[in-house]
Tab-separated table of C-alpha atoms in Angstrom:
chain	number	residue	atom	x	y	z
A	41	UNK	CA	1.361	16.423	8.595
A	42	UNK	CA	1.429	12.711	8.191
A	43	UNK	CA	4.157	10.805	10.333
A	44	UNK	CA	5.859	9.490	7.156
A	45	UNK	CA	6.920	13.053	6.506
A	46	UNK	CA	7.707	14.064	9.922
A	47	UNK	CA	10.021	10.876	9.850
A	48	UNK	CA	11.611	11.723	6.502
A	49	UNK	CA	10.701	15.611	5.445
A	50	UNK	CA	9.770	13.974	2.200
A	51	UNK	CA	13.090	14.572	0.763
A	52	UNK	CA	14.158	10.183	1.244
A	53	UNK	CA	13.112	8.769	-2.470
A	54	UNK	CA	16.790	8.239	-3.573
A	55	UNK	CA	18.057	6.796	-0.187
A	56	UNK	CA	14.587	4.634	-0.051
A	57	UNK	CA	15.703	3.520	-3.217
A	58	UNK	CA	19.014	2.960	-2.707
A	59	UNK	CA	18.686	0.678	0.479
A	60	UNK	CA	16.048	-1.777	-1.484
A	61	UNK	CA	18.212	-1.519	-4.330
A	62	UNK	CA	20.898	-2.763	-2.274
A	63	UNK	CA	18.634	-5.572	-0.760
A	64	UNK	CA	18.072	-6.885	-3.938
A	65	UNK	CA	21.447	-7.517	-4.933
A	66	UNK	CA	21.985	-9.075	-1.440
A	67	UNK	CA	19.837	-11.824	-3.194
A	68	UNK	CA	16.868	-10.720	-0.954
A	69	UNK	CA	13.558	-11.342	-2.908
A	70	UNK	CA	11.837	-8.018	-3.222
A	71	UNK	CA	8.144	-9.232	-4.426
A	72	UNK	CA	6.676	-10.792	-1.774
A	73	UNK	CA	4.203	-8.209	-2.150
A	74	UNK	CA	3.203	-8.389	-5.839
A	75	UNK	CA	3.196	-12.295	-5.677
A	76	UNK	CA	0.403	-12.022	-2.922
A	77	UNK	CA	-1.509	-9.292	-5.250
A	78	UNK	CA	-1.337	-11.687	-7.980
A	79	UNK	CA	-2.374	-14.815	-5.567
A	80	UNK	CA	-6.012	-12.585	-5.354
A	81	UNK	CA	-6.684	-11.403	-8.725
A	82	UNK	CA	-5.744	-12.451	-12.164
A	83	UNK	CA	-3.670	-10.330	-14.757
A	84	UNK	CA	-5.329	-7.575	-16.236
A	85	UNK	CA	-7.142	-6.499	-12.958
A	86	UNK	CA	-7.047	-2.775	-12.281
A	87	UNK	CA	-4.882	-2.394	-9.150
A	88	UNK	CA	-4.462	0.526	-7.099
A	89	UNK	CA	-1.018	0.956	-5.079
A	90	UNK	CA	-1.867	3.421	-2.304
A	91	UNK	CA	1.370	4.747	-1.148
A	92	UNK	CA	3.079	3.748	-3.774
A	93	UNK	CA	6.488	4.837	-2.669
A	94	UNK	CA	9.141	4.834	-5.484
A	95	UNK	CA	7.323	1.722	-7.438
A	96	UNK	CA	8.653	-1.460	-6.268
A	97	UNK	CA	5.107	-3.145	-6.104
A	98	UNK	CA	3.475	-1.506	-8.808
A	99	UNK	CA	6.361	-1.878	-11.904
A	100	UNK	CA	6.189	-5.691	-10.457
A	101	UNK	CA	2.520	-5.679	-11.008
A	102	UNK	CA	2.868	-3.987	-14.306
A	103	UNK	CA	5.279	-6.289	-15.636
A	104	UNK	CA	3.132	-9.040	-14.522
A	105	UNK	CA	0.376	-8.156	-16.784
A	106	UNK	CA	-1.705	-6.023	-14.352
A	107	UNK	CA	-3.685	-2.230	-15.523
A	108	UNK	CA	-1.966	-0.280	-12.337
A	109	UNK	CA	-2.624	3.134	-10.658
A	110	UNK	CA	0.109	4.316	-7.998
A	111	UNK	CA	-0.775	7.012	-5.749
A	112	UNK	CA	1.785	8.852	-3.323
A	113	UNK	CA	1.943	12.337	-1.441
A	114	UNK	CA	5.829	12.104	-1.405
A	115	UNK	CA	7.176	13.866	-4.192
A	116	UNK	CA	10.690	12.745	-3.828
A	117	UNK	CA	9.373	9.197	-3.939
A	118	UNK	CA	7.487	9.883	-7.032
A	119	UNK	CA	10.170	11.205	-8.817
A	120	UNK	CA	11.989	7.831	-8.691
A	121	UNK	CA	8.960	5.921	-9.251
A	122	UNK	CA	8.731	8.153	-12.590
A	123	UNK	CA	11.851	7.335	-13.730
A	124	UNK	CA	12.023	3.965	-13.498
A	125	UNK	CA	8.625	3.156	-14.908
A	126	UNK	CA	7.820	6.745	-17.187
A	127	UNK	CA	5.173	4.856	-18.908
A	128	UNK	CA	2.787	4.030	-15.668
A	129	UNK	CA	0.588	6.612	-14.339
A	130	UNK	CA	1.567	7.914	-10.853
A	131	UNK	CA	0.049	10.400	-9.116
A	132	UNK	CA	0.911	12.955	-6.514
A	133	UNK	CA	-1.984	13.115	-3.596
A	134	UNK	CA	-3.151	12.973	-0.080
A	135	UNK	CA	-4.769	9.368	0.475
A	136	UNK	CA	-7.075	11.482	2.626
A	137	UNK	CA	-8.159	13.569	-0.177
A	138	UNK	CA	-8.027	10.528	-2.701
A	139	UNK	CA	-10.761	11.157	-5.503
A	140	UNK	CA	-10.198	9.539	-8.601
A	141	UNK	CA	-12.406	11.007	-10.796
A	142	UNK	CA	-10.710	14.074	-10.269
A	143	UNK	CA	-7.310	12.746	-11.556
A	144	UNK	CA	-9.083	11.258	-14.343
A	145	UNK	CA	-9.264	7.453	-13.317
A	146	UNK	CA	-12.436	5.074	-13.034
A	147	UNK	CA	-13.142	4.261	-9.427
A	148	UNK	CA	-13.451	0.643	-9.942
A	149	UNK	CA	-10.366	-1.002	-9.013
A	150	UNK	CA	-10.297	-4.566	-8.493
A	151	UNK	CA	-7.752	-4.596	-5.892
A	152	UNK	CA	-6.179	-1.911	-4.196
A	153	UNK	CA	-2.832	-2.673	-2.293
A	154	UNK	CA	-1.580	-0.042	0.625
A	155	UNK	CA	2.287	-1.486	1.421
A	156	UNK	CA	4.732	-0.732	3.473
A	157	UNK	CA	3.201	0.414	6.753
A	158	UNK	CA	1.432	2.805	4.952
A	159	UNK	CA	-1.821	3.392	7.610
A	160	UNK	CA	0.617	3.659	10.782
A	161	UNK	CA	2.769	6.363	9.070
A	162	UNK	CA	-0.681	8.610	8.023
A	163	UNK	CA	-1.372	11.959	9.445
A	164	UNK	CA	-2.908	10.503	13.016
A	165	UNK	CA	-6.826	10.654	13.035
A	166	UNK	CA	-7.228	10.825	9.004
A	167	UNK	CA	-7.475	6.636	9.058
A	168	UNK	CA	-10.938	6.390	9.122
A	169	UNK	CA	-11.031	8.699	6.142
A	170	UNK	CA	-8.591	7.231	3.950
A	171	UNK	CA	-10.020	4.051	4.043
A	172	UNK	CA	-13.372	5.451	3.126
A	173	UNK	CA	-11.471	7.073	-0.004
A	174	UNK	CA	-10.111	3.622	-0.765
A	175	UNK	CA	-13.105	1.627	-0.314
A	176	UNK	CA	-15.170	3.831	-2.473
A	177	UNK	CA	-12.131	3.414	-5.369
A	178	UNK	CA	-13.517	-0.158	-5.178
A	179	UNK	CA	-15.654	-2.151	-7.788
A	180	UNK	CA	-18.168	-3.734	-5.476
A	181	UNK	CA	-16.462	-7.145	-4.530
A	182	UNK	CA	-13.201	-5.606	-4.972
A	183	UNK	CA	-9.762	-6.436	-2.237
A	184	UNK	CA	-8.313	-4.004	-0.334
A	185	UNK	CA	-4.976	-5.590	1.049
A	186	UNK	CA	-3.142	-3.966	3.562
A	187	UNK	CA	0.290	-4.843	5.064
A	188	UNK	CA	1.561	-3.367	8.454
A	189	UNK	CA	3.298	-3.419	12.056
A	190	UNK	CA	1.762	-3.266	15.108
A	191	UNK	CA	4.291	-3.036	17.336
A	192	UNK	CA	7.990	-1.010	17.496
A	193	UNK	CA	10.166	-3.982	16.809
A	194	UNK	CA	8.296	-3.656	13.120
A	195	UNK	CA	7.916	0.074	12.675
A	196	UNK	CA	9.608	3.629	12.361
A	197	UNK	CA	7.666	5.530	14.671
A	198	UNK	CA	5.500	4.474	17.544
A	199	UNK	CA	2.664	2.218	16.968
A	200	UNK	CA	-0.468	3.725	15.906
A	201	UNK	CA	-3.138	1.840	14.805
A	202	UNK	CA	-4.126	-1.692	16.008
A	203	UNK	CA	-6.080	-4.394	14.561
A	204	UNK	CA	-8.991	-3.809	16.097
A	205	UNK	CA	-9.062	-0.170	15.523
A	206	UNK	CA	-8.293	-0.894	11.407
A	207	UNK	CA	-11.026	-3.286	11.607
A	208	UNK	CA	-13.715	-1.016	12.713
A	209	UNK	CA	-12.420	1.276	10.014
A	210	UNK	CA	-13.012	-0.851	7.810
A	211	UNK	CA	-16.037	-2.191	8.953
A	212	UNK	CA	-17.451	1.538	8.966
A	213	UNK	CA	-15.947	2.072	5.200
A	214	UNK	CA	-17.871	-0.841	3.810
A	215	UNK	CA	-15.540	-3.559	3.626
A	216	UNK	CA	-15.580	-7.211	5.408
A	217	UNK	CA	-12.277	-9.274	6.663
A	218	UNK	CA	-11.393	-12.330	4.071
A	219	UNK	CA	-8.368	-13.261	5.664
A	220	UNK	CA	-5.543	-12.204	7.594
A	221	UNK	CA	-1.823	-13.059	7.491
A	222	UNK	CA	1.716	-13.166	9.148
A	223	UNK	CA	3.384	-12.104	6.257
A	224	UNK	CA	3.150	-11.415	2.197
A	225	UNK	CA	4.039	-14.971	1.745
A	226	UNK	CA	0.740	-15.889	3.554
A	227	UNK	CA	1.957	-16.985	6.787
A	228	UNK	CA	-0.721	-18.066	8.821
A	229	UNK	CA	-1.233	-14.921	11.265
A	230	UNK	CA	-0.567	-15.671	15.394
A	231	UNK	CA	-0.829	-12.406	17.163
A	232	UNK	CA	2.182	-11.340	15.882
A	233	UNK	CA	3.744	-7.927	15.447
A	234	UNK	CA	3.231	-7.788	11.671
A	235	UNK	CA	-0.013	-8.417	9.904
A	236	UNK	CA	-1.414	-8.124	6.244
A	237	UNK	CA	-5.390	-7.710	6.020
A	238	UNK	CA	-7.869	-8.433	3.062
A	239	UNK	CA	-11.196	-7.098	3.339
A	240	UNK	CA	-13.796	-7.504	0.204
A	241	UNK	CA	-16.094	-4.170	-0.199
C-alpha cells in the first residue's frame, strides 16, 4: 500500500480540491509548477504528469498549449481531475506498474513531471521501480522533473527518500542530473528541506 493511501484511504479528491481551491482565491499563485514545465520544453511537447492528483498541473499545461497524459492510482482524485478537464486523458494506475503501451499511449514523452511529493508518499521500496517505468516513458533526451521534501517540516508522513538515494535511482534508471532547485520558481537549491530535480534520459 503506498503511504499516500495509508495517509488518506484514497477517499481525499474533493477535500484536496477544496483546500487548493481555496488557496487560489486567497490570491496564492497555483502554477508554479506548470510555469517551470514550460521553462524546459516548448508548447506542444508530450508531457506526462505522474501523480497527477485532481489536475492542477496538467489542465495548466493543457491550456498552455501542451499534448498531456495524467496518470494517478487515486480514484477519488481522478474523479475530480475528470470533471474539471473531461476532454484530457487521465488514467487510473500504479506508477509501479506504469506501461503505456498498455493504456494505449506512445512511450515517448518529452517531459514527464511527478509533483507534489509524489516519490516520498509511494509504497516504500517500489522507488527504484517507478522511476525505471518513468524513464523508459521517455523519448531519449527527454526531462523527468521531480519536486519533493526531504525533511518533516515539508511533508505528511516521515521522510523517506533522500537525495542521494533518488539520485542513484535515477542514475540506475538511465537518467543524468541537469539541475537542481529550491523551489518551482527555480530557486537556487542550498541543502534545503525541499528540492525539485531534472534529470535528462
Amino acid at each position: 500500500m503506498s503511504r499516500w493511501k495509508e495517509l488518506t484511504g484514497g477517499t481525499s479528491g474533493q477535500d484536496y480540491a477544496a483546500r487548493f481551491a481555496a488557496l487560489a482565491r486567497s490570491g496564492k499563485d497555483m502554477h508554479g509548477e506548470a510555469r517551470f514545465c514550460a521553462s524546459l520544453v516548448p508548447a506542444g511537447a508530450r508531457v506526462l504528469d505522474a501523480g497527477c492528483g485532481t489536475g492542477r498541473v496538467m489542465i495548466r499545461l493543457a491550456r498552455l498549449g501542451y499534448e498531456c497524459v495524467g496518470v494517478d492510482l487515486d480514484a477519488s482524485m481522478l474523479a475530480v481531475a475528470r470533471k474539471q478537464a473531461p476532454e484530457l486523458p487521465w488514467f487510473q494506475a500504479d506508477l509501479a506498474e506504469f506501461a503505456p503501451d498498455a493504456l494505449g499511449v506512445a512511450a515517448d514523452f518529452d517531459l514527464v513531471v511527478a509533483a507534489g511529493n509524489i516519490f516520498p508518499l509511494l509504497a516504500a521500496g517500489t522507488e527504484a521501480t517507478v522511476l525505471e517505468r518513468l524513464a523508459a516513458a521517455l523519448r531519449p533526451g527527454g526531462l523527468l522533473v521531480a519536486g519533493f521534501g526531504l525533511d518533516e517540516a515539508h511533508l505528511p508522513v516521515p521522510p523517506s527518500i533522500t537525495l542521494a538515494e533518488y539520485d542513484d535511482c535515477c542514475a540506475t534508471a538511465g537518467l543524468t542530473l541537469v539541475d537542481r532547485f529550491a523551489t518551482w520558481d527555480a530557486d537556487p537549491y542550498d541543502g534545503g528541506g525541499y528540492a525539485v530535480s531534472v534529470h535528462r534520459r
